[in-house]
Backbone as JSON Lines, residues from 0, in Angstrom:
{"i":0,"aa":"M","n":[0.85,-1.16,0.0],"ca":[0.0,0.0,0.0],"c":[0.89,1.23,0.0]}
{"i":1,"aa":"E","n":[0.66,2.12,-0.87],"ca":[1.49,3.29,-1.06],"c":[0.83,4.5,-0.43]}
{"i":2,"aa":"A","n":[1.63,5.29,0.33],"ca":[1.1,6.51,0.91],"c":[1.51,7.67,0.04]}
{"i":3,"aa":"S","n":[0.56,8.46,-0.35],"ca":[0.89,9.63,-1.17],"c":[-0.01,10.78,-0.78]}
{"i":4,"aa":"H","n":[0.48,11.95,-1.06],"ca":[-0.29,13.15,-0.76],"c":[-0.73,13.76,-2.09]}
{"i":5,"aa":"V","n":[-1.98,14.01,-2.2],"ca":[-2.52,14.63,-3.4],"c":[-2.96,16.04,-3.02]}
{"i":6,"aa":"S","n":[-2.45,17.02,-3.74],"ca":[-2.79,18.42,-3.45],"c":[-4.17,18.74,-3.97]}
{"i":7,"aa":"Q","n":[-4.62,19.98,-3.64],"ca":[-5.95,20.4,-4.06],"c":[-6.08,20.44,-5.57]}
{"i":8,"aa":"N","n":[-5.0,20.73,-6.3],"ca":[-5.11,20.78,-7.75],"c":[-4.87,19.42,-8.38]}
{"i":9,"aa":"G","n":[-4.71,18.38,-7.56],"ca":[-4.6,17.04,-8.09],"c":[-3.18,16.56,-8.31]}
{"i":10,"aa":"N","n":[-2.15,17.38,-8.15],"ca":[-0.76,17.0,-8.38],"c":[-0.18,16.43,-7.08]}
{"i":11,"aa":"P","n":[0.23,15.14,-7.07],"ca":[0.73,14.54,-5.82],"c":[2.11,15.08,-5.41]}
{"i":12,"aa":"C","n":[2.84,15.72,-6.3],"ca":[4.18,16.23,-5.98],"c":[4.21,17.75,-5.89]}
{"i":13,"aa":"D","n":[3.12,18.39,-5.62],"ca":[3.07,19.85,-5.56],"c":[3.77,20.33,-4.3]}
{"i":14,"aa":"P","n":[4.95,21.03,-4.43],"ca":[5.7,21.47,-3.24],"c":[4.98,22.56,-2.45]}
{"i":15,"aa":"T","n":[4.15,23.34,-3.08],"ca":[3.45,24.41,-2.38],"c":[2.51,23.84,-1.34]}
{"i":16,"aa":"A","n":[1.81,22.79,-1.7],"ca":[0.88,22.17,-0.76],"c":[1.63,21.52,0.39]}
{"i":17,"aa":"L","n":[2.75,20.88,0.08],"ca":[3.55,20.26,1.14],"c":[4.12,21.32,2.09]}
{"i":18,"aa":"L","n":[4.59,22.44,1.53],"ca":[5.14,23.51,2.36],"c":[4.07,24.14,3.24]}
{"i":19,"aa":"A","n":[2.89,24.29,2.69],"ca":[1.79,24.87,3.46],"c":[1.42,23.95,4.62]}
{"i":20,"aa":"K","n":[1.44,22.64,4.36],"ca":[1.1,21.67,5.4],"c":[2.16,21.68,6.5]}
{"i":21,"aa":"L","n":[3.42,21.87,6.14],"ca":[4.52,21.87,7.11],"c":[4.74,23.23,7.75]}
{"i":22,"aa":"H","n":[4.02,24.23,7.34],"ca":[4.15,25.6,7.85],"c":[5.56,26.15,7.63]}
{"i":23,"aa":"I","n":[6.11,25.9,6.47],"ca":[7.44,26.4,6.12],"c":[7.28,27.48,5.07]}
{"i":24,"aa":"N","n":[7.95,28.59,5.29],"ca":[7.91,29.69,4.33],"c":[8.79,29.31,3.15]}
{"i":25,"aa":"K","n":[8.27,29.46,1.96],"ca":[8.98,29.07,0.75],"c":[10.28,29.86,0.57]}
{"i":26,"aa":"K","n":[10.35,31.1,1.1],"ca":[11.53,31.93,0.93],"c":[12.73,31.41,1.73]}
{"i":27,"aa":"T","n":[12.5,30.62,2.74],"ca":[13.61,30.15,3.57],"c":[14.32,28.96,2.96]}
{"i":28,"aa":"I","n":[13.73,28.29,2.01],"ca":[14.39,27.15,1.37],"c":[15.27,27.67,0.25]}
{"i":29,"aa":"P","n":[16.56,27.36,0.29],"ca":[17.46,27.88,-0.75],"c":[17.19,27.22,-2.09]}
{"i":30,"aa":"N","n":[17.59,27.89,-3.12],"ca":[17.47,27.36,-4.46],"c":[18.37,26.14,-4.57]}
{"i":31,"aa":"E","n":[17.83,25.05,-5.06],"ca":[18.58,23.8,-5.13],"c":[19.73,23.87,-6.14]}
{"i":32,"aa":"N","n":[19.66,24.77,-7.1],"ca":[20.71,24.87,-8.11],"c":[21.95,25.61,-7.61]}
{"i":33,"aa":"T","n":[21.77,26.48,-6.64],"ca":[22.91,27.24,-6.11],"c":[23.13,26.85,-4.66]}
{"i":34,"aa":"P","n":[24.21,26.13,-4.39],"ca":[24.45,25.71,-3.0],"c":[24.81,26.91,-2.12]}
{"i":35,"aa":"N","n":[24.33,26.88,-0.92],"ca":[24.6,27.95,0.04],"c":[25.85,27.6,0.83]}
{"i":36,"aa":"K","n":[26.94,28.32,0.59],"ca":[28.21,28.02,1.25],"c":[28.46,28.94,2.44]}
{"i":37,"aa":"A","n":[27.55,29.83,2.73],"ca":[27.75,30.77,3.82],"c":[27.47,30.08,5.15]}
{"i":38,"aa":"V","n":[28.28,30.43,6.15],"ca":[28.08,29.93,7.5],"c":[27.69,31.12,8.35]}
{"i":39,"aa":"N","n":[26.56,31.02,8.97],"ca":[26.08,32.12,9.8],"c":[26.35,31.8,11.26]}
{"i":40,"aa":"F","n":[27.16,32.65,11.91],"ca":[27.43,32.5,13.32],"c":[26.55,33.48,14.08]}
{"i":41,"aa":"T","n":[25.97,33.01,15.13],"ca":[25.13,33.89,15.92],"c":[25.89,34.29,17.18]}
{"i":42,"aa":"T","n":[25.67,35.51,17.59],"ca":[26.31,35.98,18.82],"c":[25.5,35.5,20.01]}
{"i":43,"aa":"N","n":[26.16,35.41,21.13],"ca":[25.51,34.96,22.33],"c":[24.54,36.04,22.81]}
{"i":44,"aa":"P","n":[23.26,35.75,22.86],"ca":[22.29,36.79,23.24],"c":[22.43,37.21,24.7]}
{"i":45,"aa":"D","n":[23.0,36.37,25.55],"ca":[23.14,36.7,26.97],"c":[24.29,37.66,27.22]}
{"i":46,"aa":"G","n":[25.13,37.88,26.22],"ca":[26.26,38.79,26.38],"c":[27.38,38.21,27.23]}
{"i":47,"aa":"E","n":[27.42,36.9,27.33],"ca":[28.47,36.28,28.14],"c":[29.83,36.5,27.48]}
{"i":48,"aa":"K","n":[30.85,36.52,28.32],"ca":[32.21,36.71,27.82],"c":[32.61,35.47,27.03]}
{"i":49,"aa":"K","n":[33.23,35.71,25.88],"ca":[33.68,34.63,25.03],"c":[34.84,33.91,25.69]}
{"i":50,"aa":"R","n":[34.86,32.6,25.64],"ca":[35.92,31.82,26.26],"c":[37.22,32.03,25.51]}
{"i":51,"aa":"E","n":[38.27,32.36,26.25],"ca":[39.57,32.58,25.63],"c":[40.26,31.24,25.42]}
{"i":52,"aa":"K","n":[41.02,31.16,24.35],"ca":[41.72,29.92,24.03],"c":[43.21,30.16,24.16]}
{"i":53,"aa":"Y","n":[43.92,29.19,24.71],"ca":[45.35,29.29,24.9],"c":[46.03,28.14,24.18]}
{"i":54,"aa":"L","n":[47.17,28.46,23.61],"ca":[47.96,27.43,22.96],"c":[49.07,27.04,23.91]}
{"i":55,"aa":"T","n":[49.17,25.76,24.17],"ca":[50.23,25.29,25.05],"c":[51.17,24.4,24.26]}
{"i":56,"aa":"A","n":[52.39,24.34,24.72],"ca":[53.38,23.51,24.04],"c":[54.09,22.65,25.05]}
{"i":57,"aa":"K","n":[54.51,21.48,24.63],"ca":[55.25,20.59,25.5],"c":[56.71,20.65,25.07]}
{"i":58,"aa":"Y","n":[57.57,20.97,26.02],"ca":[58.99,21.07,25.73],"c":[59.7,19.83,26.25]}
{"i":59,"aa":"G","n":[60.82,19.53,25.63],"ca":[61.64,18.43,26.09],"c":[62.34,18.79,27.38]}
{"i":60,"aa":"A","n":[62.93,17.81,28.04],"ca":[63.57,18.03,29.34],"c":[64.72,19.02,29.23]}
{"i":61,"aa":"H","n":[65.53,18.9,28.18],"ca":[66.67,19.81,28.01],"c":[66.19,21.25,27.8]}
{"i":62,"aa":"Q","n":[65.19,21.42,26.94],"ca":[64.65,22.76,26.68],"c":[64.05,23.36,27.94]}
{"i":63,"aa":"M","n":[63.35,22.54,28.74],"ca":[62.77,23.04,29.99],"c":[63.86,23.44,30.98]}
{"i":64,"aa":"A","n":[64.96,22.71,31.0],"ca":[66.07,23.07,31.89],"c":[66.65,24.43,31.49]}
{"i":65,"aa":"L","n":[66.78,24.66,30.18],"ca":[67.28,25.96,29.71],"c":[66.32,27.08,30.06]}
{"i":66,"aa":"I","n":[65.03,26.82,29.92],"ca":[64.02,27.83,30.24],"c":[64.06,28.16,31.73]}
{"i":67,"aa":"R","n":[64.17,27.12,32.58],"ca":[64.24,27.35,34.02],"c":[65.49,28.14,34.4]}
{"i":68,"aa":"K","n":[66.61,27.82,33.77],"ca":[67.87,28.53,34.05],"c":[67.73,30.0,33.67]}
{"i":69,"aa":"R","n":[67.17,30.24,32.5],"ca":[66.97,31.61,32.02],"c":[66.03,32.37,32.94]}
{"i":70,"aa":"L","n":[64.95,31.72,33.33],"ca":[63.97,32.35,34.21],"c":[64.57,32.67,35.57]}
{"i":71,"aa":"K","n":[65.44,31.8,36.06],"ca":[66.1,32.04,37.34],"c":[66.97,33.3,37.28]}
{"i":72,"aa":"V","n":[67.71,33.47,36.18],"ca":[68.54,34.67,36.01],"c":[67.66,35.91,35.88]}
{"i":73,"aa":"E","n":[66.58,35.8,35.11],"ca":[65.66,36.94,34.94],"c":[65.06,37.37,36.28]}
{"i":74,"aa":"M","n":[64.63,36.4,37.1],"ca":[64.03,36.73,38.38],"c":[65.06,37.33,39.34]}
{"i":75,"aa":"W","n":[66.27,36.78,39.34],"ca":[67.34,37.35,40.17],"c":[67.6,38.8,39.77]}
{"i":76,"aa":"M","n":[67.71,39.03,38.46],"ca":[67.98,40.37,37.95],"c":[66.86,41.33,38.36]}
{"i":77,"aa":"F","n":[65.62,40.88,38.25],"ca":[64.48,41.71,38.62],"c":[64.54,42.08,40.1]}
{"i":78,"aa":"D","n":[64.83,41.09,40.97],"ca":[64.91,41.35,42.4],"c":[66.04,42.32,42.72]}
{"i":79,"aa":"Q","n":[67.18,42.14,42.08],"ca":[68.32,43.03,42.33],"c":[68.03,44.46,41.87]}
{"i":80,"aa":"L","n":[67.37,44.59,40.73],"ca":[67.01,45.93,40.25],"c":[66.01,46.6,41.19]}
{"i":81,"aa":"Q","n":[65.12,45.81,41.78],"ca":[64.17,46.36,42.75],"c":[64.91,46.89,43.97]}
{"i":82,"aa":"E","n":[65.91,46.15,44.41],"ca":[66.7,46.6,45.56],"c":[67.47,47.87,45.23]}
{"i":83,"aa":"L","n":[68.03,47.94,44.02],"ca":[68.76,49.13,43.62],"c":[67.85,50.35,43.51]}
{"i":84,"aa":"Q","n":[66.6,50.13,43.21],"ca":[65.63,51.22,43.02],"c":[64.96,51.64,44.33]}
{"i":85,"aa":"E","n":[65.17,50.92,45.42],"ca":[64.47,51.2,46.68],"c":[64.64,52.63,47.15]}
{"i":86,"aa":"S","n":[65.81,53.18,47.02],"ca":[66.06,54.52,47.56],"c":[65.43,55.62,46.71]}
{"i":87,"aa":"Q","n":[65.05,55.3,45.49],"ca":[64.47,56.32,44.6],"c":[62.97,56.44,44.84]}
{"i":88,"aa":"T","n":[62.44,57.57,44.43],"ca":[61.0,57.79,44.59],"c":[60.25,56.97,43.56]}
{"i":89,"aa":"E","n":[58.96,56.77,43.8],"ca":[58.15,55.95,42.9],"c":[57.95,56.61,41.55]}
{"i":90,"aa":"S","n":[58.06,57.92,41.48],"ca":[57.82,58.62,40.22],"c":[59.01,58.52,39.27]}
{"i":91,"aa":"S","n":[60.14,58.01,39.76],"ca":[61.31,57.91,38.89],"c":[61.13,56.79,37.87]}
{"i":92,"aa":"N","n":[61.9,56.84,36.83],"ca":[61.8,55.82,35.78],"c":[62.34,54.5,36.28]}
{"i":93,"aa":"E","n":[61.63,53.44,35.98],"ca":[62.07,52.11,36.38],"c":[63.11,51.61,35.39]}
{"i":94,"aa":"V","n":[64.15,50.99,35.89],"ca":[65.22,50.48,35.05],"c":[64.83,49.09,34.57]}
{"i":95,"aa":"D","n":[65.01,48.85,33.28],"ca":[64.71,47.55,32.7],"c":[65.86,47.14,31.79]}
{"i":96,"aa":"I","n":[66.48,46.01,32.11],"ca":[67.58,45.51,31.3],"c":[67.07,44.32,30.51]}
{"i":97,"aa":"D","n":[67.18,44.4,29.2],"ca":[66.75,43.31,28.33],"c":[67.88,42.29,28.25]}
{"i":98,"aa":"L","n":[67.65,41.11,28.79],"ca":[68.67,40.07,28.83],"c":[69.06,39.6,27.43]}
{"i":99,"aa":"D","n":[68.13,39.64,26.51],"ca":[68.45,39.25,25.12],"c":[69.46,40.2,24.5]}
{"i":100,"aa":"E","n":[69.3,41.48,24.78],"ca":[70.25,42.46,24.24],"c":[71.64,42.24,24.83]}
{"i":101,"aa":"V","n":[71.68,41.93,26.12],"ca":[72.97,41.66,26.77],"c":[73.62,40.43,26.15]}
{"i":102,"aa":"L","n":[72.82,39.4,25.91],"ca":[73.36,38.16,25.32],"c":[73.82,38.36,23.89]}
{"i":103,"aa":"D","n":[73.21,39.29,23.19],"ca":[73.59,39.53,21.79],"c":[74.94,40.21,21.66]}
{"i":104,"aa":"I","n":[75.4,40.86,22.73],"ca":[76.7,41.53,22.7],"c":[77.79,40.49,22.96]}
{"i":105,"aa":"E","n":[78.75,40.41,22.06],"ca":[79.78,39.38,22.14],"c":[80.85,39.7,23.2]}
{"i":106,"aa":"D","n":[81.36,40.91,23.2],"ca":[82.48,41.28,24.06],"c":[82.0,41.61,25.47]}
{"i":107,"aa":"E","n":[82.68,41.07,26.47],"ca":[82.26,41.29,27.85],"c":[82.41,42.75,28.27]}
{"i":108,"aa":"N","n":[83.41,43.44,27.76],"ca":[83.58,44.86,28.09],"c":[82.43,45.69,27.53]}
{"i":109,"aa":"H","n":[81.98,45.34,26.32],"ca":[80.83,46.04,25.74],"c":[79.55,45.73,26.52]}
{"i":110,"aa":"R","n":[79.43,44.5,27.0],"ca":[78.27,44.14,27.83],"c":[78.25,44.99,29.1]}
{"i":111,"aa":"K","n":[79.43,45.08,29.74],"ca":[79.53,45.84,30.98],"c":[79.17,47.3,30.74]}
{"i":112,"aa":"K","n":[79.68,47.87,29.65],"ca":[79.38,49.27,29.32],"c":[77.89,49.45,29.04]}
{"i":113,"aa":"F","n":[77.29,48.5,28.33],"ca":[75.87,48.55,28.01],"c":[75.03,48.58,29.29]}
{"i":114,"aa":"I","n":[75.34,47.68,30.23],"ca":[74.58,47.61,31.48],"c":[74.81,48.88,32.31]}
{"i":115,"aa":"C","n":[76.06,49.34,32.38],"ca":[76.37,50.55,33.15],"c":[75.66,51.78,32.58]}
{"i":116,"aa":"D","n":[75.54,51.84,31.25],"ca":[74.83,52.96,30.63],"c":[73.35,52.97,31.01]}
{"i":117,"aa":"I","n":[72.77,51.8,31.11],"ca":[71.36,51.71,31.52],"c":[71.2,52.13,32.97]}
{"i":118,"aa":"L","n":[72.16,51.74,33.8],"ca":[72.08,52.04,35.23],"c":[72.64,53.4,35.61]}
{"i":119,"aa":"M","n":[73.02,54.2,34.63],"ca":[73.67,55.48,34.87],"c":[72.86,56.39,35.79]}
{"i":120,"aa":"N","n":[71.56,56.43,35.64],"ca":[70.72,57.35,36.41],"c":[70.26,56.77,37.74]}
{"i":121,"aa":"T","n":[70.72,55.57,38.05],"ca":[70.35,54.95,39.31],"c":[71.11,55.63,40.45]}
{"i":122,"aa":"K","n":[70.42,55.9,41.55],"ca":[71.03,56.65,42.64],"c":[71.61,55.75,43.73]}
{"i":123,"aa":"S","n":[71.83,54.49,43.41],"ca":[72.48,53.6,44.37],"c":[73.97,53.87,44.4]}
{"i":124,"aa":"S","n":[74.62,53.3,45.42],"ca":[76.06,53.5,45.53],"c":[76.78,52.8,44.38]}
{"i":125,"aa":"Q","n":[77.91,53.32,44.03],"ca":[78.69,52.77,42.92],"c":[79.14,51.34,43.23]}
{"i":126,"aa":"E","n":[79.4,51.07,44.5],"ca":[79.83,49.72,44.9],"c":[78.72,48.7,44.64]}
{"i":127,"aa":"K","n":[77.48,49.05,45.01],"ca":[76.34,48.16,44.76],"c":[76.14,47.93,43.26]}
{"i":128,"aa":"L","n":[76.27,49.0,42.51],"ca":[76.1,48.88,41.05],"c":[77.17,47.98,40.44]}
{"i":129,"aa":"N","n":[78.41,48.16,40.86],"ca":[79.5,47.34,40.33],"c":[79.32,45.87,40.69]}
{"i":130,"aa":"N","n":[78.9,45.61,41.93],"ca":[78.64,44.23,42.35],"c":[77.53,43.61,41.51]}
{"i":131,"aa":"F","n":[76.47,44.38,41.3],"ca":[75.36,43.88,40.49],"c":[75.8,43.57,39.06]}
{"i":132,"aa":"V","n":[76.55,44.48,38.46],"ca":[77.0,44.3,37.08],"c":[77.91,43.07,36.97]}
{"i":133,"aa":"E","n":[78.84,42.91,37.9],"ca":[79.76,41.78,37.86],"c":[79.01,40.46,38.02]}
{"i":134,"aa":"E","n":[78.08,40.42,38.97],"ca":[77.34,39.18,39.2],"c":[76.41,38.87,38.02]}
{"i":135,"aa":"L","n":[75.8,39.9,37.45],"ca":[74.95,39.69,36.28],"c":[75.76,39.12,35.12]}
{"i":136,"aa":"L","n":[76.94,39.67,34.89],"ca":[77.78,39.16,33.8],"c":[78.18,37.71,34.04]}
{"i":137,"aa":"E","n":[78.43,37.34,35.28],"ca":[78.77,35.95,35.6],"c":[77.58,35.04,35.32]}
{"i":138,"aa":"R","n":[76.39,35.47,35.68],"ca":[75.19,34.65,35.45],"c":[74.85,34.55,33.97]}
{"i":139,"aa":"V","n":[75.11,35.63,33.22],"ca":[74.83,35.62,31.8],"c":[75.73,34.6,31.08]}
{"i":140,"aa":"K","n":[76.97,34.43,31.6],"ca":[77.88,33.45,30.99],"c":[77.33,32.02,31.06]}
{"i":141,"aa":"T","n":[76.48,31.74,32.05],"ca":[75.94,30.4,32.19],"c":[74.82,30.09,31.22]}
{"i":142,"aa":"L","n":[74.3,31.12,30.58],"ca":[73.19,30.91,29.64],"c":[73.66,30.52,28.27]}
């Protein structure tokens, strides 16, 4: 036994009658000859914050050891610079030494001059500055 739908005008395949029965607006059905390649994204109506995505990487043991060593020198340098800046007012410029720039300099005398030039405006004692520069250069050699 075959089930078929016959429309009011007698045509069993009349799409208008089928659409009317299903309560579908004919305008919403795309033309079958032209495929719709558009993707419509809807925004969250609740206004919730979009979830941030982070990319993580897994490093080998040797690479992680190098990263830890570098981070240890960076943290030591940061702490020492904070101590050197203690006597200055908060409105003064904060000293920042880029370790990559120091590492890019080949000659140790040029490295020392580079660091001393950055620390020129620091109001700490010359002895503290010299100790810091010497110890920093020793730690940089380990990297």
